PDB file of C-alpha atoms in Angstrom:
ATOM      1  CA  MET A  90      71.248  52.377 -74.259  1.00 46.00           C
ATOM      2  CA  ASP A  91      74.828  53.886 -74.562  1.00 53.00           C
ATOM      3  CA  ASN A  92      74.560  54.938 -70.895  1.00 55.00           C
ATOM      4  CA  VAL A  93      73.770  51.349 -69.695  1.00 62.00           C
ATOM      5  CA  SER A  94      76.811  49.508 -68.395  1.00 66.00           C
ATOM      6  CA  GLU A  95      77.700  46.124 -69.966  1.00 71.00           C
ATOM      7  CA  SER A  96      77.001  44.303 -66.726  1.00 70.00           C
ATOM      8  CA  ARG A  97      73.588  46.003 -66.378  1.00 73.00           C
ATOM      9  CA  ARG A  98      72.668  45.369 -69.969  1.00 72.00           C
ATOM     10  CA  SER A  99      73.544  41.651 -69.551  1.00 75.00           C
ATOM     11  CA  ALA A 100      71.251  41.507 -66.482  1.00 78.00           C
ATOM     12  CA  LEU A 101      68.490  43.068 -68.494  1.00 84.00           C
ATOM     13  CA  LEU A 102      68.845  40.514 -71.289  1.00 94.00           C
ATOM     14  CA  HIS A 103      68.284  37.611 -68.907  1.00 95.00           C
ATOM     15  CA  GLY A 104      65.328  37.618 -66.529  1.00 95.00           C
ATOM     16  CA  GLU A 105      62.065  35.977 -65.398  1.00 96.00           C
ATOM     17  CA  ILE A 106      58.611  36.764 -64.226  1.00 95.00           C
ATOM     18  CA  THR A 107      57.324  34.181 -61.682  1.00 91.00           C
ATOM     19  CA  ALA A 108      54.676  36.126 -59.610  1.00 84.00           C
ATOM     20  CA  GLY A 109      50.935  36.194 -60.257  1.00 89.00           C
ATOM     21  CA  PRO A 110      49.171  34.466 -63.140  1.00 95.00           C
ATOM     22  CA  LEU A 111      52.125  34.758 -65.572  1.00 96.00           C
ATOM     23  CA  ARG A 112      55.402  32.824 -65.714  1.00 97.00           C
ATOM     24  CA  LEU A 113      57.904  34.121 -68.268  1.00 97.00           C
ATOM     25  CA  VAL A 114      61.748  33.368 -68.810  1.00 98.00           C
ATOM     26  CA  TRP A 115      63.964  35.041 -71.328  1.00 98.00           C
ATOM     27  CA  ALA A 116      67.654  35.215 -72.299  1.00 97.00           C
ATOM     28  CA  GLU A 117      69.875  36.678 -74.833  1.00 97.00           C
ATOM     29  CA  ALA A 118      70.461  34.729 -78.069  1.00 96.00           C
ATOM     30  CA  PRO A 119      74.118  35.705 -78.593  1.00 93.00           C
ATOM     31  CA  TRP A 120      74.412  33.999 -82.018  1.00 92.00           C
ATOM     32  CA  ASP A 121      71.533  36.265 -83.224  1.00 94.00           C
ATOM     33  CA  THR A 122      72.965  39.248 -81.472  1.00 95.00           C
ATOM     34  CA  ALA A 123      76.166  38.881 -83.414  1.00 92.00           C
ATOM     35  CA  VAL A 124      74.217  38.642 -86.767  1.00 92.00           C
ATOM     36  CA  LEU A 125      71.803  41.613 -86.022  1.00 91.00           C
ATOM     37  CA  GLY A 126      74.528  43.777 -84.394  1.00 92.00           C
ATOM     38  CA  HIS A 127      72.059  44.573 -81.601  1.00 92.00           C
ATOM     39  CA  PRO A 128      70.794  42.611 -78.571  1.00 95.00           C
ATOM     40  CA  VAL A 129      68.412  39.808 -79.462  1.00 97.00           C
ATOM     41  CA  VAL A 130      66.491  37.862 -76.774  1.00 98.00           C
ATOM     42  CA  GLN A 131      64.509  34.642 -76.858  1.00 98.00           C
ATOM     43  CA  ILE A 132      61.555  33.734 -74.623  1.00 98.00           C
ATOM     44  CA  SER A 133      62.122  30.142 -73.558  1.00 97.00           C
ATOM     45  CA  ARG A 134      59.067  29.754 -71.304  1.00 97.00           C
ATOM     46  CA  ILE A 135      55.662  31.530 -71.067  1.00 97.00           C
ATOM     47  CA  GLU A 136      52.732  30.138 -69.177  1.00 97.00           C
ATOM     48  CA  ALA A 137      49.618  32.333 -68.549  1.00 96.00           C
ATOM     49  CA  ASP A 138      46.806  31.396 -66.247  1.00 95.00           C
ATOM     50  CA  LEU A 139      43.269  32.643 -66.623  1.00 93.00           C
ATOM     51  CA  GLY A 140      43.219  36.317 -65.623  1.00 93.00           C
ATOM     52  CA  ALA A 141      46.735  36.980 -67.026  1.00 95.00           C
ATOM     53  CA  ARG A 142      46.884  40.464 -68.751  1.00 95.00           C
ATOM     54  CA  ALA A 143      49.396  42.194 -71.058  1.00 95.00           C
ATOM     55  CA  ASP A 144      50.240  44.489 -68.089  1.00 95.00           C
ATOM     56  CA  ASP A 145      51.821  41.401 -66.432  1.00 96.00           C
ATOM     57  CA  LEU A 146      54.558  41.460 -69.210  1.00 96.00           C
ATOM     58  CA  ALA A 147      55.669  44.921 -68.157  1.00 96.00           C
ATOM     59  CA  PRO A 148      58.971  43.860 -66.521  1.00 95.00           C
ATOM     60  CA  PHE A 149      59.901  42.109 -69.792  1.00 96.00           C
ATOM     61  CA  VAL A 150      58.998  45.124 -71.877  1.00 96.00           C
ATOM     62  CA  VAL A 151      60.898  47.435 -69.614  1.00 95.00           C
ATOM     63  CA  ALA A 152      63.941  45.175 -69.686  1.00 95.00           C
ATOM     64  CA  CYS A 153      63.923  45.083 -73.438  1.00 95.00           C
ATOM     65  CA  GLU A 154      63.644  48.780 -73.726  1.00 94.00           C
ATOM     66  CA  ALA A 155      66.421  49.440 -71.205  1.00 93.00           C
ATOM     67  CA  GLY A 156      68.688  46.758 -72.739  1.00 93.00           C
ATOM     68  CA  GLY A 157      68.328  48.042 -76.277  1.00 93.00           C
ATOM     69  CA  VAL A 158      66.814  44.890 -77.574  1.00 96.00           C
ATOM     70  CA  GLU A 159      66.015  45.081 -81.279  1.00 96.00           C
ATOM     71  CA  LEU A 160      64.449  41.625 -81.772  1.00 97.00           C
ATOM     72  CA  ALA A 161      62.608  39.232 -79.409  1.00 98.00           C
ATOM     73  CA  SER A 162      61.353  35.761 -80.402  1.00 98.00           C
ATOM     74  CA  CYS A 163      59.230  33.078 -78.812  1.00 98.00           C
ATOM     75  CA  ARG A 164      58.133  29.678 -79.958  1.00 98.00           C
ATOM     76  CA  LEU A 165      54.792  28.236 -78.570  1.00 97.00           C
ATOM     77  CA  ALA A 166      52.923  25.038 -78.898  1.00 96.00           C
ATOM     78  CA  HIS A 167      50.157  25.430 -81.519  1.00 96.00           C
ATOM     79  CA  ASP A 168      47.312  25.404 -78.914  1.00 96.00           C
ATOM     80  CA  ARG A 169      48.777  28.112 -76.563  1.00 96.00           C
ATOM     81  CA  LEU A 170      46.467  30.783 -77.774  1.00 96.00           C
ATOM     82  CA  ARG A 171      46.152  32.618 -74.437  1.00 96.00           C
ATOM     83  CA  GLU A 172      49.897  33.128 -74.435  1.00 98.00           C
ATOM     84  CA  SER A 173      50.027  34.124 -78.090  1.00 98.00           C
ATOM     85  CA  MET A 174      47.237  36.678 -77.625  1.00 97.00           C
ATOM     86  CA  LEU A 175      49.208  38.270 -74.702  1.00 97.00           C
ATOM     87  CA  LEU A 176      52.337  38.473 -76.852  1.00 98.00           C
ATOM     88  CA  GLU A 177      50.304  39.966 -79.648  1.00 98.00           C
ATOM     89  CA  GLU A 178      49.065  42.746 -77.297  1.00 97.00           C
ATOM     90  CA  ILE A 179      52.611  43.922 -76.678  1.00 97.00           C
ATOM     91  CA  GLY A 180      53.605  43.967 -80.393  1.00 96.00           C
ATOM     92  CA  PHE A 181      54.680  40.381 -81.156  1.00 98.00           C
ATOM     93  CA  ARG A 182      53.588  39.002 -84.567  1.00 98.00           C
ATOM     94  CA  PHE A 183      53.058  35.534 -85.842  1.00 98.00           C
ATOM     95  CA  ILE A 184      55.893  34.482 -88.298  1.00 97.00           C
ATOM     96  CA  GLU A 185      55.757  30.827 -88.987  1.00 97.00           C
ATOM     97  CA  MET A 186      54.460  27.418 -88.108  1.00 97.00           C
ATOM     98  CA  VAL A 187      57.144  24.874 -87.319  1.00 97.00           C
ATOM     99  CA  TYR A 188      57.115  21.023 -87.493  1.00 97.00           C
ATOM    100  CA  GLN A 189      59.518  18.854 -85.567  1.00 97.00           C
ATOM    101  CA  PRO A 190      59.262  15.419 -87.176  1.00 97.00           C
ATOM    102  CA  GLU A 191      60.802  12.333 -85.805  1.00 98.00           C
ATOM    103  CA  PHE A 192      61.984   8.887 -87.130  1.00 97.00           C
ATOM    104  CA  ALA A 193      62.617   5.791 -84.954  1.00 97.00           C
ATOM    105  CA  CYS A 194      65.900   4.156 -86.038  1.00 96.00           C
ATOM    106  CA  SER A 195      64.443   0.841 -85.022  1.00 94.00           C
ATOM    107  CA  GLU A 196      62.349   1.231 -88.213  1.00 92.00           C
ATOM    108  CA  TRP A 197      65.325   1.710 -90.444  1.00 92.00           C
ATOM    109  CA  THR A 198      65.694  -0.591 -93.370  1.00 88.00           C
ATOM    110  CA  GLN A 199      68.290  -0.307 -96.240  1.00 81.00           C
ATOM    111  CA  THR A 200      67.046  -0.041 -99.847  1.00 76.00           C
ATOM    112  CA  GLY A 201      70.200   0.875-101.716  1.00 68.00           C
ATOM    113  CA  ASP A 202      69.349   4.449-102.425  1.00 66.00           C
ATOM    114  CA  GLU A 203      71.162   5.661 -99.296  1.00 61.00           C
ATOM    115  CA  ARG A 204      74.527   4.695-101.156  1.00 68.00           C
ATOM    116  CA  GLY A 205      76.302   6.457-103.926  1.00 79.00           C
ATOM    117  CA  LEU A 206      77.196   9.810-102.388  1.00 91.00           C
ATOM    118  CA  GLU A 207      80.473  10.422-100.649  1.00 94.00           C
ATOM    119  CA  LEU A 208      79.828  11.337 -97.055  1.00 95.00           C
ATOM    120  CA  VAL A 209      82.622  12.850 -94.822  1.00 95.00           C
ATOM    121  CA  LEU A 210      82.996  14.833 -91.791  1.00 96.00           C
ATOM    122  CA  ALA A 211      83.787  18.259 -93.083  1.00 96.00           C
ATOM    123  CA  SER A 212      87.061  19.832 -92.450  1.00 94.00           C
ATOM    124  CA  ALA A 213      88.468  23.407 -92.931  1.00 95.00           C
ATOM    125  CA  PRO A 214      89.072  22.980 -96.683  1.00 95.00           C
ATOM    126  CA  ASP A 215      85.331  22.084 -97.064  1.00 95.00           C
ATOM    127  CA  LEU A 216      84.110  25.283 -95.370  1.00 96.00           C
ATOM    128  CA  PRO A 217      84.176  27.792 -98.357  1.00 96.00           C
ATOM    129  CA  ALA A 218      81.822  25.659-100.481  1.00 96.00           C
ATOM    130  CA  ILE A 219      79.521  24.786 -97.554  1.00 97.00           C
ATOM    131  CA  VAL A 220      79.385  28.407 -96.457  1.00 96.00           C
ATOM    132  CA  GLU A 221      78.602  29.528 -99.928  1.00 96.00           C
ATOM    133  CA  LEU A 222      75.779  26.937-100.043  1.00 96.00           C
ATOM    134  CA  ALA A 223      74.404  28.018 -96.594  1.00 95.00           C
ATOM    135  CA  GLY A 224      74.135  31.563 -97.941  1.00 94.00           C
ATOM    136  CA  THR A 225      71.960  30.529-100.894  1.00 91.00           C
ATOM    137  CA  ALA A 226      69.909  27.499-100.014  1.00 90.00           C
ATOM    138  CA  PHE A 227      67.451  28.961 -97.623  1.00 90.00           C
ATOM    139  CA  GLY A 228      64.532  31.287 -98.058  1.00 88.00           C
ATOM    140  CA  CYS A 229      61.568  30.084 -96.076  1.00 90.00           C
ATOM    141  CA  GLU A 230      62.824  30.525 -92.577  1.00 92.00           C
ATOM    142  CA  ARG A 231      61.779  33.267 -90.076  1.00 94.00           C
ATOM    143  CA  PHE A 232      64.757  35.655 -90.747  1.00 93.00           C
ATOM    144  CA  HIS A 233      63.991  35.577 -94.461  1.00 93.00           C
ATOM    145  CA  MET A 234      60.212  35.797 -94.166  1.00 93.00           C
ATOM    146  CA  ASP A 235      59.741  38.506 -91.551  1.00 95.00           C
ATOM    147  CA  PRO A 236      59.406  41.555 -93.801  1.00 94.00           C
ATOM    148  CA  ARG A 237      60.653  43.906 -90.904  1.00 94.00           C
ATOM    149  CA  LEU A 238      64.218  42.270 -91.096  1.00 93.00           C
ATOM    150  CA  PRO A 239      66.699  42.485 -93.891  1.00 90.00           C
ATOM    151  CA  SER A 240      66.591  39.115 -95.737  1.00 85.00           C
ATOM    152  CA  GLY A 241      70.413  39.003 -95.903  1.00 89.00           C
ATOM    153  CA  LEU A 242      70.519  38.513 -92.103  1.00 91.00           C
ATOM    154  CA  GLY A 243      69.018  34.918 -92.703  1.00 91.00           C
ATOM    155  CA  ASP A 244      71.894  34.136 -95.083  1.00 94.00           C
ATOM    156  CA  LEU A 245      74.521  35.459 -92.687  1.00 94.00           C
ATOM    157  CA  ARG A 246      72.969  33.500 -89.784  1.00 94.00           C
ATOM    158  CA  TYR A 247      73.289  30.164 -91.475  1.00 95.00           C
ATOM    159  CA  GLN A 248      76.726  31.107 -92.842  1.00 95.00           C
ATOM    160  CA  ASN A 249      77.978  31.817 -89.297  1.00 94.00           C
ATOM    161  CA  TRP A 250      76.417  28.565 -88.042  1.00 94.00           C
ATOM    162  CA  VAL A 251      78.368  26.638 -90.501  1.00 95.00           C
ATOM    163  CA  ARG A 252      81.596  28.463 -89.818  1.00 94.00           C
ATOM    164  CA  ASN A 253      81.267  27.761 -86.073  1.00 93.00           C
ATOM    165  CA  CYS A 254      80.605  24.021 -86.430  1.00 93.00           C
ATOM    166  CA  LEU A 255      84.131  22.864 -86.722  1.00 91.00           C
ATOM    167  CA  GLU A 256      84.810  24.362 -83.212  1.00 91.00           C
ATOM    168  CA  HIS A 257      81.556  23.333 -81.593  1.00 94.00           C
ATOM    169  CA  PRO A 258      81.869  20.722 -78.811  1.00 94.00           C
ATOM    170  CA  SER A 259      79.075  18.434 -79.889  1.00 96.00           C
ATOM    171  CA  GLN A 260      77.658  19.545 -83.363  1.00 97.00           C
ATOM    172  CA  ARG A 261      79.139  17.918 -86.336  1.00 97.00           C
ATOM    173  CA  LEU A 262      79.270  19.119 -89.939  1.00 97.00           C
ATOM    174  CA  TYR A 263      78.909  16.557 -92.692  1.00 97.00           C
ATOM    175  CA  ALA A 264      79.487  17.006 -96.417  1.00 97.00           C
ATOM    176  CA  LEU A 265      77.892  14.916 -99.157  1.00 96.00           C
ATOM    177  CA  ARG A 266      79.710  14.992-102.567  1.00 95.00           C
ATOM    178  CA  GLU A 267      79.372  13.413-105.992  1.00 93.00           C
ATOM    179  CA  ALA A 268      82.286  13.345-108.281  1.00 90.00           C
ATOM    180  CA  GLY A 269      84.082  15.788-105.884  1.00 90.00           C
ATOM    181  CA  ASP A 270      81.184  18.431-106.132  1.00 93.00           C
ATOM    182  CA  LEU A 271      79.289  19.422-102.902  1.00 95.00           C
ATOM    183  CA  VAL A 272      75.698  18.123-103.122  1.00 95.00           C
ATOM    184  CA  ALA A 273      74.457  18.626 -99.608  1.00 96.00           C
ATOM    185  CA  PHE A 274      75.503  19.436 -96.054  1.00 97.00           C
ATOM    186  CA  PHE A 275      74.214  18.505 -92.610  1.00 98.00           C
ATOM    187  CA  VAL A 276      74.747  20.017 -89.170  1.00 98.00           C
ATOM    188  CA  VAL A 277      73.948  17.271 -86.623  1.00 98.00           C
ATOM    189  CA  GLU A 278      74.235  16.611 -82.896  1.00 98.00           C
ATOM    190  CA  MET A 279      74.002  13.439 -80.889  1.00 97.00           C
ATOM    191  CA  LEU A 280      71.962  14.229 -77.777  1.00 97.00           C
ATOM    192  CA  VAL A 281      72.173  12.407 -74.457  1.00 97.00           C
ATOM    193  CA  ASP A 282      68.887  10.718 -74.863  1.00 97.00           C
ATOM    194  CA  GLY A 283      70.044   9.005 -78.108  1.00 97.00           C
ATOM    195  CA  THR A 284      68.474  11.578 -80.445  1.00 98.00           C
ATOM    196  CA  CYS A 285      70.473  12.386 -83.529  1.00 98.00           C
ATOM    197  CA  TYR A 286      69.231  15.953 -84.076  1.00 98.00           C
ATOM    198  CA  TRP A 287      69.593  17.563 -87.573  1.00 98.00           C
ATOM    199  CA  HIS A 288      69.994  21.311 -86.867  1.00 97.00           C
ATOM    200  CA  LEU A 289      70.617  22.425 -90.442  1.00 96.00           C
ATOM    201  CA  ASN A 290      70.676  20.822 -93.729  1.00 96.00           C
ATOM    202  CA  ALA A 291      70.447  21.796 -97.447  1.00 95.00           C
ATOM    203  CA  VAL A 292      70.899  20.415-101.051  1.00 95.00           C
ATOM    204  CA  SER A 293      72.685  22.627-103.499  1.00 92.00           C
ATOM    205  CA  PRO A 294      70.094  24.596-105.472  1.00 88.00           C
ATOM    206  CA  ALA A 295      71.672  23.242-108.700  1.00 87.00           C
ATOM    207  CA  ARG A 296      70.852  19.714-107.489  1.00 89.00           C
ATOM    208  CA  GLN A 297      67.343  20.289-106.294  1.00 85.00           C
ATOM    209  CA  GLY A 298      64.442  18.433-108.015  1.00 84.00           C
ATOM    210  CA  MET A 299      66.798  15.727-109.238  1.00 85.00           C
ATOM    211  CA  GLY A 300      66.285  13.183-106.433  1.00 86.00           C
ATOM    212  CA  TYR A 301      69.427  14.150-104.511  1.00 90.00           C
ATOM    213  CA  GLY A 302      67.430  15.096-101.520  1.00 91.00           C
ATOM    214  CA  LEU A 303      66.074  11.610-101.050  1.00 92.00           C
ATOM    215  CA  ARG A 304      69.517  10.026-101.486  1.00 92.00           C
ATOM    216  CA  ALA A 305      71.266  12.454 -99.132  1.00 95.00           C
ATOM    217  CA  TRP A 306      68.568  12.290 -96.431  1.00 95.00           C
ATOM    218  CA  ARG A 307      68.521   8.475 -96.490  1.00 94.00           C
ATOM    219  CA  GLN A 308      72.334   8.334 -96.299  1.00 94.00           C
ATOM    220  CA  MET A 309      72.264  10.562 -93.149  1.00 96.00           C
ATOM    221  CA  MET A 310      69.530   8.388 -91.706  1.00 96.00           C
ATOM    222  CA  HIS A 311      71.703   5.305 -92.258  1.00 94.00           C
ATOM    223  CA  GLN A 312      74.690   7.147 -90.686  1.00 95.00           C
ATOM    224  CA  ALA A 313      72.471   7.948 -87.532  1.00 97.00           C
ATOM    225  CA  PHE A 314      71.555   4.182 -87.373  1.00 96.00           C
ATOM    226  CA  LYS A 315      75.248   3.099 -87.675  1.00 95.00           C
ATOM    227  CA  ASP A 316      76.075   5.652 -84.849  1.00 96.00           C
ATOM    228  CA  GLY A 317      73.636   3.915 -82.544  1.00 96.00           C
ATOM    229  CA  ALA A 318      70.976   6.688 -82.470  1.00 97.00           C
ATOM    230  CA  ARG A 319      67.563   5.772 -81.163  1.00 97.00           C
ATOM    231  CA  ARG A 320      65.819   8.365 -83.301  1.00 98.00           C
ATOM    232  CA  VAL A 321      66.366  11.148 -85.721  1.00 98.00           C
ATOM    233  CA  ARG A 322      64.676  14.458 -85.123  1.00 98.00           C
ATOM    234  CA  THR A 323      64.697  17.758 -86.933  1.00 98.00           C
ATOM    235  CA  SER A 324      62.620  20.910 -87.555  1.00 96.00           C
ATOM    236  CA  PHE A 325      61.483  22.941 -90.473  1.00 96.00           C
ATOM    237  CA  VAL A 326      58.816  25.564 -91.350  1.00 95.00           C
ATOM    238  CA  ALA A 327      55.442  24.409 -92.566  1.00 94.00           C
ATOM    239  CA  ARG A 328      55.666  26.697 -95.596  1.00 92.00           C
ATOM    240  CA  ASN A 329      58.426  24.599 -96.989  1.00 91.00           C
ATOM    241  CA  HIS A 330      56.176  22.107 -98.497  1.00 88.00           C
ATOM    242  CA  ARG A 331      58.745  20.385-100.649  1.00 86.00           C
ATOM    243  CA  VAL A 332      60.805  19.202 -97.665  1.00 92.00           C
ATOM    244  CA  LEU A 333      57.537  18.339 -95.895  1.00 93.00           C
ATOM    245  CA  ASN A 334      56.739  15.880 -98.585  1.00 92.00           C
ATOM    246  CA  LEU A 335      60.265  14.446 -98.430  1.00 94.00           C
ATOM    247  CA  TYR A 336      60.043  13.733 -94.640  1.00 96.00           C
ATOM    248  CA  ALA A 337      56.642  12.217 -95.125  1.00 95.00           C
ATOM    249  CA  ARG A 338      58.005   9.922 -97.847  1.00 94.00           C
ATOM    250  CA  LEU A 339      60.905   8.949 -95.621  1.00 95.00           C
ATOM    251  CA  GLY A 340      58.519   7.749 -92.893  1.00 95.00           C
ATOM    252  CA  PHE A 341      59.019  10.559 -90.333  1.00 97.00           C
ATOM    253  CA  VAL A 342      56.204  10.989 -87.810  1.00 97.00           C
ATOM    254  CA  PHE A 343      54.866  14.519 -87.307  1.00 96.00           C
ATOM    255  CA  PRO A 344      53.789  15.744 -83.837  1.00 95.00           C
ATOM    256  CA  ALA A 345      51.686  18.776 -83.423  1.00 96.00           C
ATOM    257  CA  PRO A 346      53.418  21.946 -84.845  1.00 96.00           C
ATOM    258  CA  SER A 347      54.605  24.987 -82.877  1.00 97.00           C
ATOM    259  CA  MET A 348      54.244  28.727 -83.617  1.00 98.00           C
ATOM    260  CA  THR A 349      57.002  31.331 -83.859  1.00 98.00           C
ATOM    261  CA  PHE A 350      56.477  35.014 -82.926  1.00 98.00           C
ATOM    262  CA  HIS A 351      58.731  38.053 -83.442  1.00 98.00           C
ATOM    263  CA  TRP A 352      58.874  41.417 -81.817  1.00 97.00           C
ATOM    264  CA  VAL A 353      60.998  43.870 -83.695  1.00 97.00           C
ATOM    265  CA  ARG A 354      61.906  47.366 -82.250  1.00 91.00           C
ATOM    266  CA  SER A 355      61.864  49.204 -85.549  1.00 71.00           C
ATOM    267  CA  ALA A 356      58.274  48.098 -86.147  1.00 51.00           C
TER     268      ALA A 356
END
């Protein structure tokens, strides 16, 4: 790897396979590369026709080897079993099932419980408390659950995400407080199709199980409605049953889930 030039390595970390019964596209995930300290790539497209074999993935395997990739990930629709089996043949392993529930803002009605918390766009003085919360609030996601990865990478990943929000061109960081204390935070983005996408959110562990989740989530739904969003959409892992119940209670609709797979070099 040390003998590979930076330009050559960059080319290896972005590629595609379009010939024959397999179509595959991959690219570097620079935010995860920064966390892991070694190249990380993400497969953004994989389509396998009848007759596709693991050998058809050879150009991807060779590129990962030559580029020094330590982690590769792929997310597939729940019924893409042919593709998942091909990935498993070259060493990928199933990590999680992911839901992406959606709420139509035309269905929004106020009940009063969306009030009471102070909701503000976060600024630099808010960052230390939010970064601290981001490093303690998560434990069900793929970086925490894959036993081949140090769990602390997940905490660092979410902390870096929060730190970068204030400089992001389209993502916004919100803080919800009560009596001056941080209760929850949300990282949101308004997409061009009118979707208010919730990338990352959490309630302080000290406030969990006390009804703050319902209040904070409804307040953010009301904010999306006021901002003119057509829908709110987010994603979370199926093993997080507590938040699953919360979204169901809030009236979100659940489409079919997706599967996440990891390949880890050290494994």
